Amino acid sequence: MAIIYNFLNNVWKDIKQENQNNFAFIFILLLLLSLPFKLAVTNTILTFFGVIVFWNYKKLKFNLSFSLLLPILLFILMMCSFFWTIDMERTVKAAPKEAFLLIIPLLFAIIPKFSRDQISKILKYYTYGFLIFALFFIFRAAIRYLILKDTAVFFYHQDQYKDLGLIPKDLNAIHFSVFSILAYVYFLAIEIKNIWQKTAMAILLFFILLLSSKNIILVAILITLIYIFYFAKSANRMRLRNLIVFTLVVGSVVFLGRIKKRFEAEFQSHTNKSISHNVIDGVPDSVHYVSIYEAWNNQTFSPNDYFPGTAFRVYQTRLFIEFLSEESIFWKGFGLNASFKKLEEKGDKYNIYKGTGNDDGYQNKNFHNQYIQNFAELGIFGLLILLMMLFVLLKKAFHNKDFIHFTFSILMISVFLTESFLWRQRGVVFFVLFYCIFMSENHKNKELIE
């Protein structure tokens, strides 16, 4: 207990000291750590933050850089889409959660810039926080397993019909994997790790594997390999040894149990015709797995057709290409969050599964691709602003030779390929906060990871 007390006491003193150096430190940290909680918690913290900044406005200096202007321009374009949206109700409902693209960059334009050392502290305590979240959900799953005797409590998120899954459904396993991978990378980037740091890194990697997001697992592998070969200062011989050990560990975990099933559901569809539907255990015989080829070419589907993740994204991309040729969306798009109406119409045309009861079916899903989502709803300028944000983010990461900044850039580029990440409040808060943190860095300080 004495060790824990001393640790927490030191953390508290450190946070107080950093907050004296920059009053925004505690608010930014709390906003990041509020991600797993109810959305009202994030909104409340941001409100208090805004009030404090407004109260001290005369003592502060306004400096809106080009990089901070970009998310603001994206928000302005979203608001302009009110003039041409095809679904005013959905556009109105979507606007409040996108306001973070305006509010957070404006706050960063007013508050003092964070030094590299202060950013390191934010990342450090963010990492500690998500390590605690990971331990909590793993422990929660273990208790639930003792009660329910079902291993499903250890994987992914809850579904609509069973109270199973590692985390609640509203947290979303893919999004929570994105939040967790930066915490894993923080420990990975420490050159000489003690036993506790190695253990913490292993726990976070294990937690990411349990969340079973194929894309994020692959990104974690890619980022780890990049670190081993290009960022680590170890000898080449040590890098090779670490690579072999890492590959064996990941390979033994990824292709076991439920994680294996999730990968099989994808790989079996990467052919002209899917392998028999009974390749994956537990799926009714009547279900047909749609292949990538079928998703792109079939003129009609049936309610028994099941789309694995990749095939569904190919189907959505196909619809977007059709919209480009059939609708006048190149310059303006359908309007913020207004593409659902057209996706539903296409769902009727192609006879995809419409859902029953609480199940929305496929026709009520967004594009699951941020690039396409921006283009379809905000036009070519919506896409160009997003690409410009990612370009300046990645360019600065290379310039600073900052591995965690680089990881965030690669992570966002990858996630935007498979998720409409910025169309969810937690997603937009996570992205714009870290974007502003990295792009507003004061360069007059020390290395990020010492």
Short mmCIF file of N, CA, C and O in Angstrom, two decimals, residues 214-312:
data_model
loop_
_atom_site.label_atom_id
_atom_site.label_comp_id
_atom_site.label_asym_id
_atom_site.label_seq_id
_atom_site.Cartn_x
_atom_site.Cartn_y
_atom_site.Cartn_z
N LYS A 214 -9.39 -6.66 -36.52
CA LYS A 214 -8.35 -7.16 -37.44
C LYS A 214 -7.45 -6.04 -37.93
O LYS A 214 -6.24 -6.18 -37.97
N ASN A 215 -8.06 -4.93 -38.31
CA ASN A 215 -7.29 -3.81 -38.83
C ASN A 215 -6.29 -3.29 -37.80
O ASN A 215 -5.12 -3.06 -38.10
N ILE A 216 -6.74 -3.11 -36.56
CA ILE A 216 -5.88 -2.56 -35.52
C ILE A 216 -4.80 -3.56 -35.11
O ILE A 216 -3.67 -3.18 -34.81
N ILE A 217 -5.13 -4.85 -35.12
CA ILE A 217 -4.12 -5.87 -34.84
C ILE A 217 -3.02 -5.81 -35.89
O ILE A 217 -1.82 -5.86 -35.56
N LEU A 218 -3.40 -5.68 -37.15
CA LEU A 218 -2.41 -5.59 -38.22
C LEU A 218 -1.59 -4.32 -38.11
O LEU A 218 -0.38 -4.31 -38.36
N VAL A 219 -2.25 -3.21 -37.73
CA VAL A 219 -1.52 -1.96 -37.53
C VAL A 219 -0.53 -2.09 -36.37
O VAL A 219 0.60 -1.61 -36.46
N ALA A 220 -0.95 -2.76 -35.29
CA ALA A 220 -0.05 -2.97 -34.15
C ALA A 220 1.18 -3.76 -34.57
O ALA A 220 2.31 -3.44 -34.16
N ILE A 221 0.97 -4.78 -35.40
CA ILE A 221 2.10 -5.57 -35.89
C ILE A 221 3.02 -4.70 -36.76
O ILE A 221 4.24 -4.71 -36.60
N LEU A 222 2.41 -3.94 -37.68
CA LEU A 222 3.18 -3.08 -38.58
C LEU A 222 3.99 -2.05 -37.80
O LEU A 222 5.19 -1.86 -38.05
N ILE A 223 3.35 -1.38 -36.85
CA ILE A 223 4.03 -0.34 -36.07
C ILE A 223 5.17 -0.94 -35.25
O ILE A 223 6.25 -0.36 -35.14
N THR A 224 4.94 -2.13 -34.70
CA THR A 224 5.99 -2.79 -33.91
C THR A 224 7.19 -3.13 -34.79
O THR A 224 8.34 -2.92 -34.39
N LEU A 225 6.92 -3.62 -35.99
CA LEU A 225 8.02 -3.94 -36.91
C LEU A 225 8.77 -2.68 -37.34
O LEU A 225 10.00 -2.69 -37.43
N ILE A 226 8.02 -1.61 -37.59
CA ILE A 226 8.67 -0.35 -37.97
C ILE A 226 9.58 0.13 -36.84
O ILE A 226 10.70 0.58 -37.08
N TYR A 227 9.09 0.01 -35.61
CA TYR A 227 9.91 0.44 -34.47
C TYR A 227 11.17 -0.41 -34.36
O TYR A 227 12.28 0.10 -34.18
N ILE A 228 11.01 -1.73 -34.50
CA ILE A 228 12.15 -2.64 -34.36
C ILE A 228 13.22 -2.34 -35.40
O ILE A 228 14.41 -2.29 -35.10
N PHE A 229 12.79 -2.10 -36.64
CA PHE A 229 13.76 -1.98 -37.73
C PHE A 229 14.25 -0.55 -37.97
O PHE A 229 15.35 -0.36 -38.50
N TYR A 230 13.45 0.47 -37.59
CA TYR A 230 13.83 1.82 -37.97
C TYR A 230 14.00 2.80 -36.81
O TYR A 230 14.71 3.78 -36.94
N PHE A 231 13.33 2.54 -35.68
CA PHE A 231 13.40 3.51 -34.59
C PHE A 231 14.25 3.01 -33.41
O PHE A 231 14.88 3.82 -32.74
N ALA A 232 14.22 1.70 -33.14
CA ALA A 232 14.97 1.17 -32.00
C ALA A 232 16.46 1.35 -32.21
O ALA A 232 16.97 1.27 -33.33
N LYS A 233 17.19 1.59 -31.12
CA LYS A 233 18.64 1.78 -31.19
C LYS A 233 19.40 0.48 -30.95
O LYS A 233 20.63 0.47 -30.87
N SER A 234 18.67 -0.60 -30.81
CA SER A 234 19.32 -1.90 -30.55
C SER A 234 20.10 -2.35 -31.77
O SER A 234 19.87 -1.91 -32.89
N ALA A 235 21.00 -3.27 -31.54
CA ALA A 235 21.78 -3.85 -32.64
C ALA A 235 20.86 -4.66 -33.54
O ALA A 235 19.81 -5.13 -33.13
N ASN A 236 21.29 -4.84 -34.81
CA ASN A 236 20.47 -5.59 -35.78
C ASN A 236 20.18 -7.00 -35.30
O ASN A 236 19.11 -7.55 -35.53
N ARG A 237 21.14 -7.58 -34.61
CA ARG A 237 20.96 -8.95 -34.12
C ARG A 237 19.82 -9.00 -33.11
O ARG A 237 19.00 -9.91 -33.11
N MET A 238 19.77 -7.98 -32.23
CA MET A 238 18.70 -7.92 -31.24
C MET A 238 17.35 -7.68 -31.91
O MET A 238 16.34 -8.24 -31.51
N ARG A 239 17.36 -6.86 -32.97
CA ARG A 239 16.11 -6.60 -33.68
C ARG A 239 15.56 -7.88 -34.29
O ARG A 239 14.36 -8.15 -34.26
N LEU A 240 16.43 -8.67 -34.89
CA LEU A 240 16.00 -9.92 -35.50
C LEU A 240 15.45 -10.86 -34.44
O LEU A 240 14.42 -11.50 -34.64
N ARG A 241 16.13 -10.94 -33.31
CA ARG A 241 15.64 -11.80 -32.23
C ARG A 241 14.27 -11.34 -31.76
O ARG A 241 13.34 -12.14 -31.59
N ASN A 242 14.11 -10.02 -31.55
CA ASN A 242 12.82 -9.49 -31.11
C ASN A 242 11.73 -9.75 -32.14
O ASN A 242 10.59 -10.04 -31.80
N LEU A 243 12.09 -9.63 -33.43
CA LEU A 243 11.13 -9.88 -34.49
C LEU A 243 10.64 -11.32 -34.47
O LEU A 243 9.44 -11.59 -34.58
N ILE A 244 11.55 -12.25 -34.30
CA ILE A 244 11.19 -13.67 -34.27
C ILE A 244 10.27 -13.96 -33.09
O ILE A 244 9.24 -14.62 -33.22
N VAL A 245 10.64 -13.44 -31.91
CA VAL A 245 9.84 -13.67 -30.71
C VAL A 245 8.46 -13.05 -30.88
O VAL A 245 7.43 -13.67 -30.59
N PHE A 246 8.43 -11.80 -31.38
CA PHE A 246 7.15 -11.11 -31.56
C PHE A 246 6.25 -11.85 -32.54
O PHE A 246 5.06 -12.03 -32.31
N THR A 247 6.81 -12.31 -33.65
CA THR A 247 6.04 -13.02 -34.67
C THR A 247 5.45 -14.32 -34.11
O THR A 247 4.28 -14.65 -34.36
N LEU A 248 6.24 -15.05 -33.34
CA LEU A 248 5.76 -16.30 -32.75
C LEU A 248 4.62 -16.05 -31.76
O LEU A 248 3.62 -16.77 -31.76
N VAL A 249 4.78 -15.01 -30.94
CA VAL A 249 3.75 -14.71 -29.95
C VAL A 249 2.45 -14.29 -30.61
O VAL A 249 1.38 -14.81 -30.32
N VAL A 250 2.55 -13.33 -31.54
CA VAL A 250 1.34 -12.85 -32.22
C VAL A 250 0.71 -13.96 -33.04
O VAL A 250 -0.51 -14.13 -33.04
N GLY A 251 1.53 -14.72 -33.75
CA GLY A 251 1.00 -15.80 -34.57
C GLY A 251 0.26 -16.84 -33.77
O GLY A 251 -0.77 -17.37 -34.20
N SER A 252 0.75 -17.12 -32.57
CA SER A 252 0.11 -18.14 -31.73
C SER A 252 -1.20 -17.66 -31.16
O SER A 252 -2.09 -18.44 -30.84
N VAL A 253 -1.33 -16.32 -31.01
CA VAL A 253 -2.54 -15.77 -30.42
C VAL A 253 -3.59 -15.45 -31.49
O VAL A 253 -4.76 -15.79 -31.36
N VAL A 254 -3.14 -14.80 -32.57
CA VAL A 254 -4.08 -14.33 -33.59
C VAL A 254 -4.86 -15.47 -34.21
O VAL A 254 -6.04 -15.33 -34.53
N PHE A 255 -4.23 -16.61 -34.40
CA PHE A 255 -4.90 -17.70 -35.10
C PHE A 255 -5.46 -18.75 -34.15
O PHE A 255 -5.53 -19.91 -34.48
N LEU A 256 -5.86 -18.32 -32.96
CA LEU A 256 -6.52 -19.20 -32.02
C LEU A 256 -7.90 -18.65 -31.69
O LEU A 256 -8.13 -17.45 -31.69
N GLY A 257 -8.82 -19.53 -31.41
CA GLY A 257 -10.12 -19.18 -30.86
C GLY A 257 -10.92 -18.20 -31.69
O GLY A 257 -10.94 -18.24 -32.91
N ARG A 258 -11.56 -17.27 -30.99
CA ARG A 258 -12.47 -16.34 -31.64
C ARG A 258 -11.75 -15.36 -32.56
O ARG A 258 -12.31 -14.91 -33.55
N ILE A 259 -10.51 -15.00 -32.21
CA ILE A 259 -9.75 -14.11 -33.07
C ILE A 259 -9.51 -14.79 -34.41
O ILE A 259 -9.60 -14.18 -35.48
N LYS A 260 -9.19 -16.08 -34.37
CA LYS A 260 -9.00 -16.84 -35.59
C LYS A 260 -10.27 -16.81 -36.45
O LYS A 260 -10.21 -16.63 -37.67
N LYS A 261 -11.41 -16.94 -35.78
CA LYS A 261 -12.68 -16.94 -36.52
C LYS A 261 -12.90 -15.61 -37.24
O LYS A 261 -13.39 -15.57 -38.36
N ARG A 262 -12.55 -14.51 -36.58
CA ARG A 262 -12.75 -13.21 -37.19
C ARG A 262 -11.87 -13.04 -38.42
O ARG A 262 -12.27 -12.45 -39.42
N PHE A 263 -10.64 -13.55 -38.36
CA PHE A 263 -9.76 -13.48 -39.53
C PHE A 263 -10.26 -14.42 -40.62
O PHE A 263 -10.23 -14.09 -41.81
N GLU A 264 -10.75 -15.60 -40.25
CA GLU A 264 -11.24 -16.55 -41.23
C GLU A 264 -12.43 -15.97 -42.00
O GLU A 264 -12.57 -16.17 -43.20
N ALA A 265 -13.30 -15.22 -41.28
CA ALA A 265 -14.47 -14.63 -41.92
C ALA A 265 -14.07 -13.68 -43.02
O ALA A 265 -14.79 -13.49 -44.00
N GLU A 266 -12.89 -13.05 -42.87
CA GLU A 266 -12.39 -12.16 -43.92
C GLU A 266 -11.69 -12.93 -45.03
O GLU A 266 -11.97 -12.75 -46.21
N PHE A 267 -10.75 -13.80 -44.64
CA PHE A 267 -9.91 -14.44 -45.63
C PHE A 267 -10.69 -15.36 -46.55
O PHE A 267 -10.37 -15.52 -47.72
N GLN A 268 -11.76 -15.98 -46.05
CA GLN A 268 -12.53 -16.88 -46.89
C GLN A 268 -13.26 -16.11 -47.99
O GLN A 268 -13.68 -16.67 -48.97
N SER A 269 -13.40 -14.79 -47.81
CA SER A 269 -14.13 -14.01 -48.82
C SER A 269 -13.21 -13.35 -49.83
O SER A 269 -13.65 -12.65 -50.70
N HIS A 270 -11.92 -13.58 -49.73
CA HIS A 270 -10.97 -12.93 -50.65
C HIS A 270 -10.74 -13.77 -51.91
O HIS A 270 -9.62 -13.96 -52.34
N THR A 271 -11.80 -14.29 -52.48
CA THR A 271 -11.70 -15.10 -53.68
C THR A 271 -12.85 -14.72 -54.61
O THR A 271 -13.76 -13.98 -54.22
N ASN A 272 -12.82 -15.23 -55.82
CA ASN A 272 -13.93 -14.95 -56.73
C ASN A 272 -15.24 -15.51 -56.20
O ASN A 272 -16.30 -14.94 -56.36
N LYS A 273 -15.17 -16.69 -55.59
CA LYS A 273 -16.35 -17.28 -54.97
C LYS A 273 -15.97 -17.70 -53.56
O LYS A 273 -14.90 -18.24 -53.33
N SER A 274 -16.87 -17.44 -52.61
CA SER A 274 -16.53 -17.76 -51.22
C SER A 274 -16.43 -19.25 -51.00
O SER A 274 -17.10 -20.05 -51.66
N ILE A 275 -15.59 -19.61 -50.06
CA ILE A 275 -15.55 -21.00 -49.60
C ILE A 275 -16.89 -21.30 -48.94
O ILE A 275 -17.58 -20.41 -48.47
N SER A 276 -17.23 -22.57 -48.85
CA SER A 276 -18.52 -22.98 -48.28
C SER A 276 -18.82 -22.26 -46.98
O SER A 276 -17.95 -22.01 -46.17
N HIS A 277 -20.11 -21.95 -46.77
CA HIS A 277 -20.52 -21.17 -45.61
C HIS A 277 -20.20 -21.87 -44.29
O HIS A 277 -20.13 -21.22 -43.26
N ASN A 278 -20.05 -23.19 -44.28
CA ASN A 278 -19.81 -23.88 -43.02
C ASN A 278 -18.33 -23.96 -42.65
O ASN A 278 -17.95 -24.72 -41.77
N VAL A 279 -17.47 -23.20 -43.34
CA VAL A 279 -16.06 -23.13 -42.96
C VAL A 279 -15.92 -22.61 -41.54
O VAL A 279 -15.07 -23.06 -40.78
N ILE A 280 -16.73 -21.62 -41.16
CA ILE A 280 -16.66 -21.02 -39.83
C ILE A 280 -17.72 -21.65 -38.95
O ILE A 280 -18.90 -21.69 -39.29
N ASP A 281 -17.29 -22.11 -37.79
CA ASP A 281 -18.19 -22.81 -36.87
C ASP A 281 -19.28 -21.88 -36.35
O ASP A 281 -19.08 -20.68 -36.18
N GLY A 282 -20.42 -22.45 -36.07
CA GLY A 282 -21.48 -21.72 -35.39
C GLY A 282 -22.36 -20.88 -36.29
O GLY A 282 -23.24 -20.17 -35.81
N VAL A 283 -22.16 -20.88 -37.60
CA VAL A 283 -22.97 -20.09 -38.52
C VAL A 283 -24.03 -21.00 -39.14
O VAL A 283 -23.72 -22.09 -39.60
N PRO A 284 -25.31 -20.58 -39.17
CA PRO A 284 -26.37 -21.43 -39.74
C PRO A 284 -26.07 -21.81 -41.19
O PRO A 284 -25.47 -21.03 -41.94
N ASP A 285 -26.52 -22.99 -41.59
CA ASP A 285 -26.26 -23.49 -42.93
C ASP A 285 -26.86 -22.60 -44.02
O ASP A 285 -26.38 -22.56 -45.14
N SER A 286 -27.93 -21.87 -43.69
CA SER A 286 -28.61 -21.05 -44.69
C SER A 286 -27.84 -19.77 -45.04
O SER A 286 -28.16 -19.10 -46.01
N VAL A 287 -26.82 -19.42 -44.24
CA VAL A 287 -26.09 -18.17 -44.48
C VAL A 287 -25.05 -18.36 -45.57
O VAL A 287 -24.28 -19.32 -45.57
N HIS A 288 -25.03 -17.42 -46.49
CA HIS A 288 -24.02 -17.43 -47.56
C HIS A 288 -23.05 -16.28 -47.33
O HIS A 288 -23.45 -15.13 -47.14
N TYR A 289 -21.76 -16.58 -47.33
CA TYR A 289 -20.74 -15.54 -47.16
C TYR A 289 -20.45 -14.88 -48.50
O TYR A 289 -20.02 -15.53 -49.44
N VAL A 290 -20.70 -13.59 -48.55
CA VAL A 290 -20.48 -12.83 -49.79
C VAL A 290 -18.99 -12.60 -49.98
O VAL A 290 -18.30 -12.11 -49.09
N SER A 291 -18.48 -12.96 -51.15
CA SER A 291 -17.07 -12.74 -51.45
C SER A 291 -16.87 -11.29 -51.91
O SER A 291 -17.83 -10.58 -52.23
N ILE A 292 -15.64 -10.86 -51.96
CA ILE A 292 -15.32 -9.53 -52.47
C ILE A 292 -15.78 -9.39 -53.92
O ILE A 292 -16.33 -8.37 -54.32
N TYR A 293 -15.57 -10.44 -54.70
CA TYR A 293 -16.01 -10.43 -56.10
C TYR A 293 -17.51 -10.23 -56.19
O TYR A 293 -18.02 -9.42 -56.98
N GLU A 294 -18.27 -10.98 -55.38
CA GLU A 294 -19.74 -10.87 -55.40
C GLU A 294 -20.20 -9.50 -54.91
O GLU A 294 -21.14 -8.92 -55.45
N ALA A 295 -19.53 -8.98 -53.88
CA ALA A 295 -19.90 -7.67 -53.34
C ALA A 295 -19.76 -6.59 -54.40
O ALA A 295 -20.54 -5.63 -54.43
N TRP A 296 -18.80 -6.74 -55.29
CA TRP A 296 -18.55 -5.73 -56.33
C TRP A 296 -19.40 -5.95 -57.58
O TRP A 296 -19.73 -4.98 -58.27
N ASN A 297 -19.81 -7.20 -57.85
CA ASN A 297 -20.43 -7.52 -59.14
C ASN A 297 -21.89 -7.97 -59.09
O ASN A 297 -22.60 -7.80 -60.09
N ASN A 298 -22.34 -8.57 -57.99
CA ASN A 298 -23.71 -9.10 -57.97
C ASN A 298 -24.75 -8.01 -58.23
O ASN A 298 -24.66 -6.91 -57.69
N GLN A 299 -25.73 -8.33 -59.05
CA GLN A 299 -26.81 -7.40 -59.35
C GLN A 299 -27.93 -7.46 -58.32
O GLN A 299 -28.77 -6.56 -58.26
N THR A 300 -27.94 -8.53 -57.53
CA THR A 300 -28.92 -8.63 -56.46
C THR A 300 -28.37 -9.57 -55.39
O THR A 300 -27.52 -10.43 -55.67
N PHE A 301 -28.86 -9.38 -54.17
CA PHE A 301 -28.47 -10.23 -53.05
C PHE A 301 -29.74 -10.80 -52.42
O PHE A 301 -30.85 -10.56 -52.92
N SER A 302 -29.58 -11.54 -51.36
CA SER A 302 -30.74 -12.09 -50.66
C SER A 302 -30.56 -11.86 -49.17
O SER A 302 -29.44 -11.61 -48.70
N PRO A 303 -31.64 -11.95 -48.39
CA PRO A 303 -31.53 -11.77 -46.94
C PRO A 303 -30.61 -12.78 -46.27
O PRO A 303 -30.19 -12.57 -45.14
N ASN A 304 -30.29 -13.88 -46.97
CA ASN A 304 -29.38 -14.88 -46.40
C ASN A 304 -27.91 -14.58 -46.69
O ASN A 304 -27.03 -15.33 -46.28
N ASP A 305 -27.65 -13.52 -47.42
CA ASP A 305 -26.26 -13.17 -47.74
C ASP A 305 -25.64 -12.39 -46.58
O ASP A 305 -26.17 -11.35 -46.15
N TYR A 306 -24.51 -12.90 -46.09
CA TYR A 306 -23.78 -12.26 -45.00
C TYR A 306 -22.51 -11.62 -45.54
O TYR A 306 -21.74 -12.25 -46.26
N PHE A 307 -22.30 -10.36 -45.21
CA PHE A 307 -21.12 -9.62 -45.66
C PHE A 307 -20.05 -9.62 -44.57
O PHE A 307 -20.24 -8.96 -43.55
N PRO A 308 -18.94 -10.33 -44.77
CA PRO A 308 -17.80 -10.11 -43.88
C PRO A 308 -17.35 -8.65 -44.01
O PRO A 308 -17.69 -7.97 -44.99
N GLY A 309 -16.58 -8.17 -43.03
CA GLY A 309 -16.23 -6.75 -42.97
C GLY A 309 -15.65 -6.19 -44.26
O GLY A 309 -16.08 -5.15 -44.76
N THR A 310 -14.67 -6.89 -44.84
CA THR A 310 -14.01 -6.37 -46.04
C THR A 310 -14.97 -6.37 -47.23
O THR A 310 -15.02 -5.40 -48.00
N ALA A 311 -15.75 -7.44 -47.39
CA ALA A 311 -16.71 -7.51 -48.49
C ALA A 311 -17.75 -6.40 -48.38
O ALA A 311 -18.15 -5.80 -49.38
N PHE A 312 -18.18 -6.10 -47.14
CA PHE A 312 -19.17 -5.05 -46.96
C PHE A 312 -18.60 -3.69 -47.34
O PHE A 312 -19.27 -2.88 -47.98
#
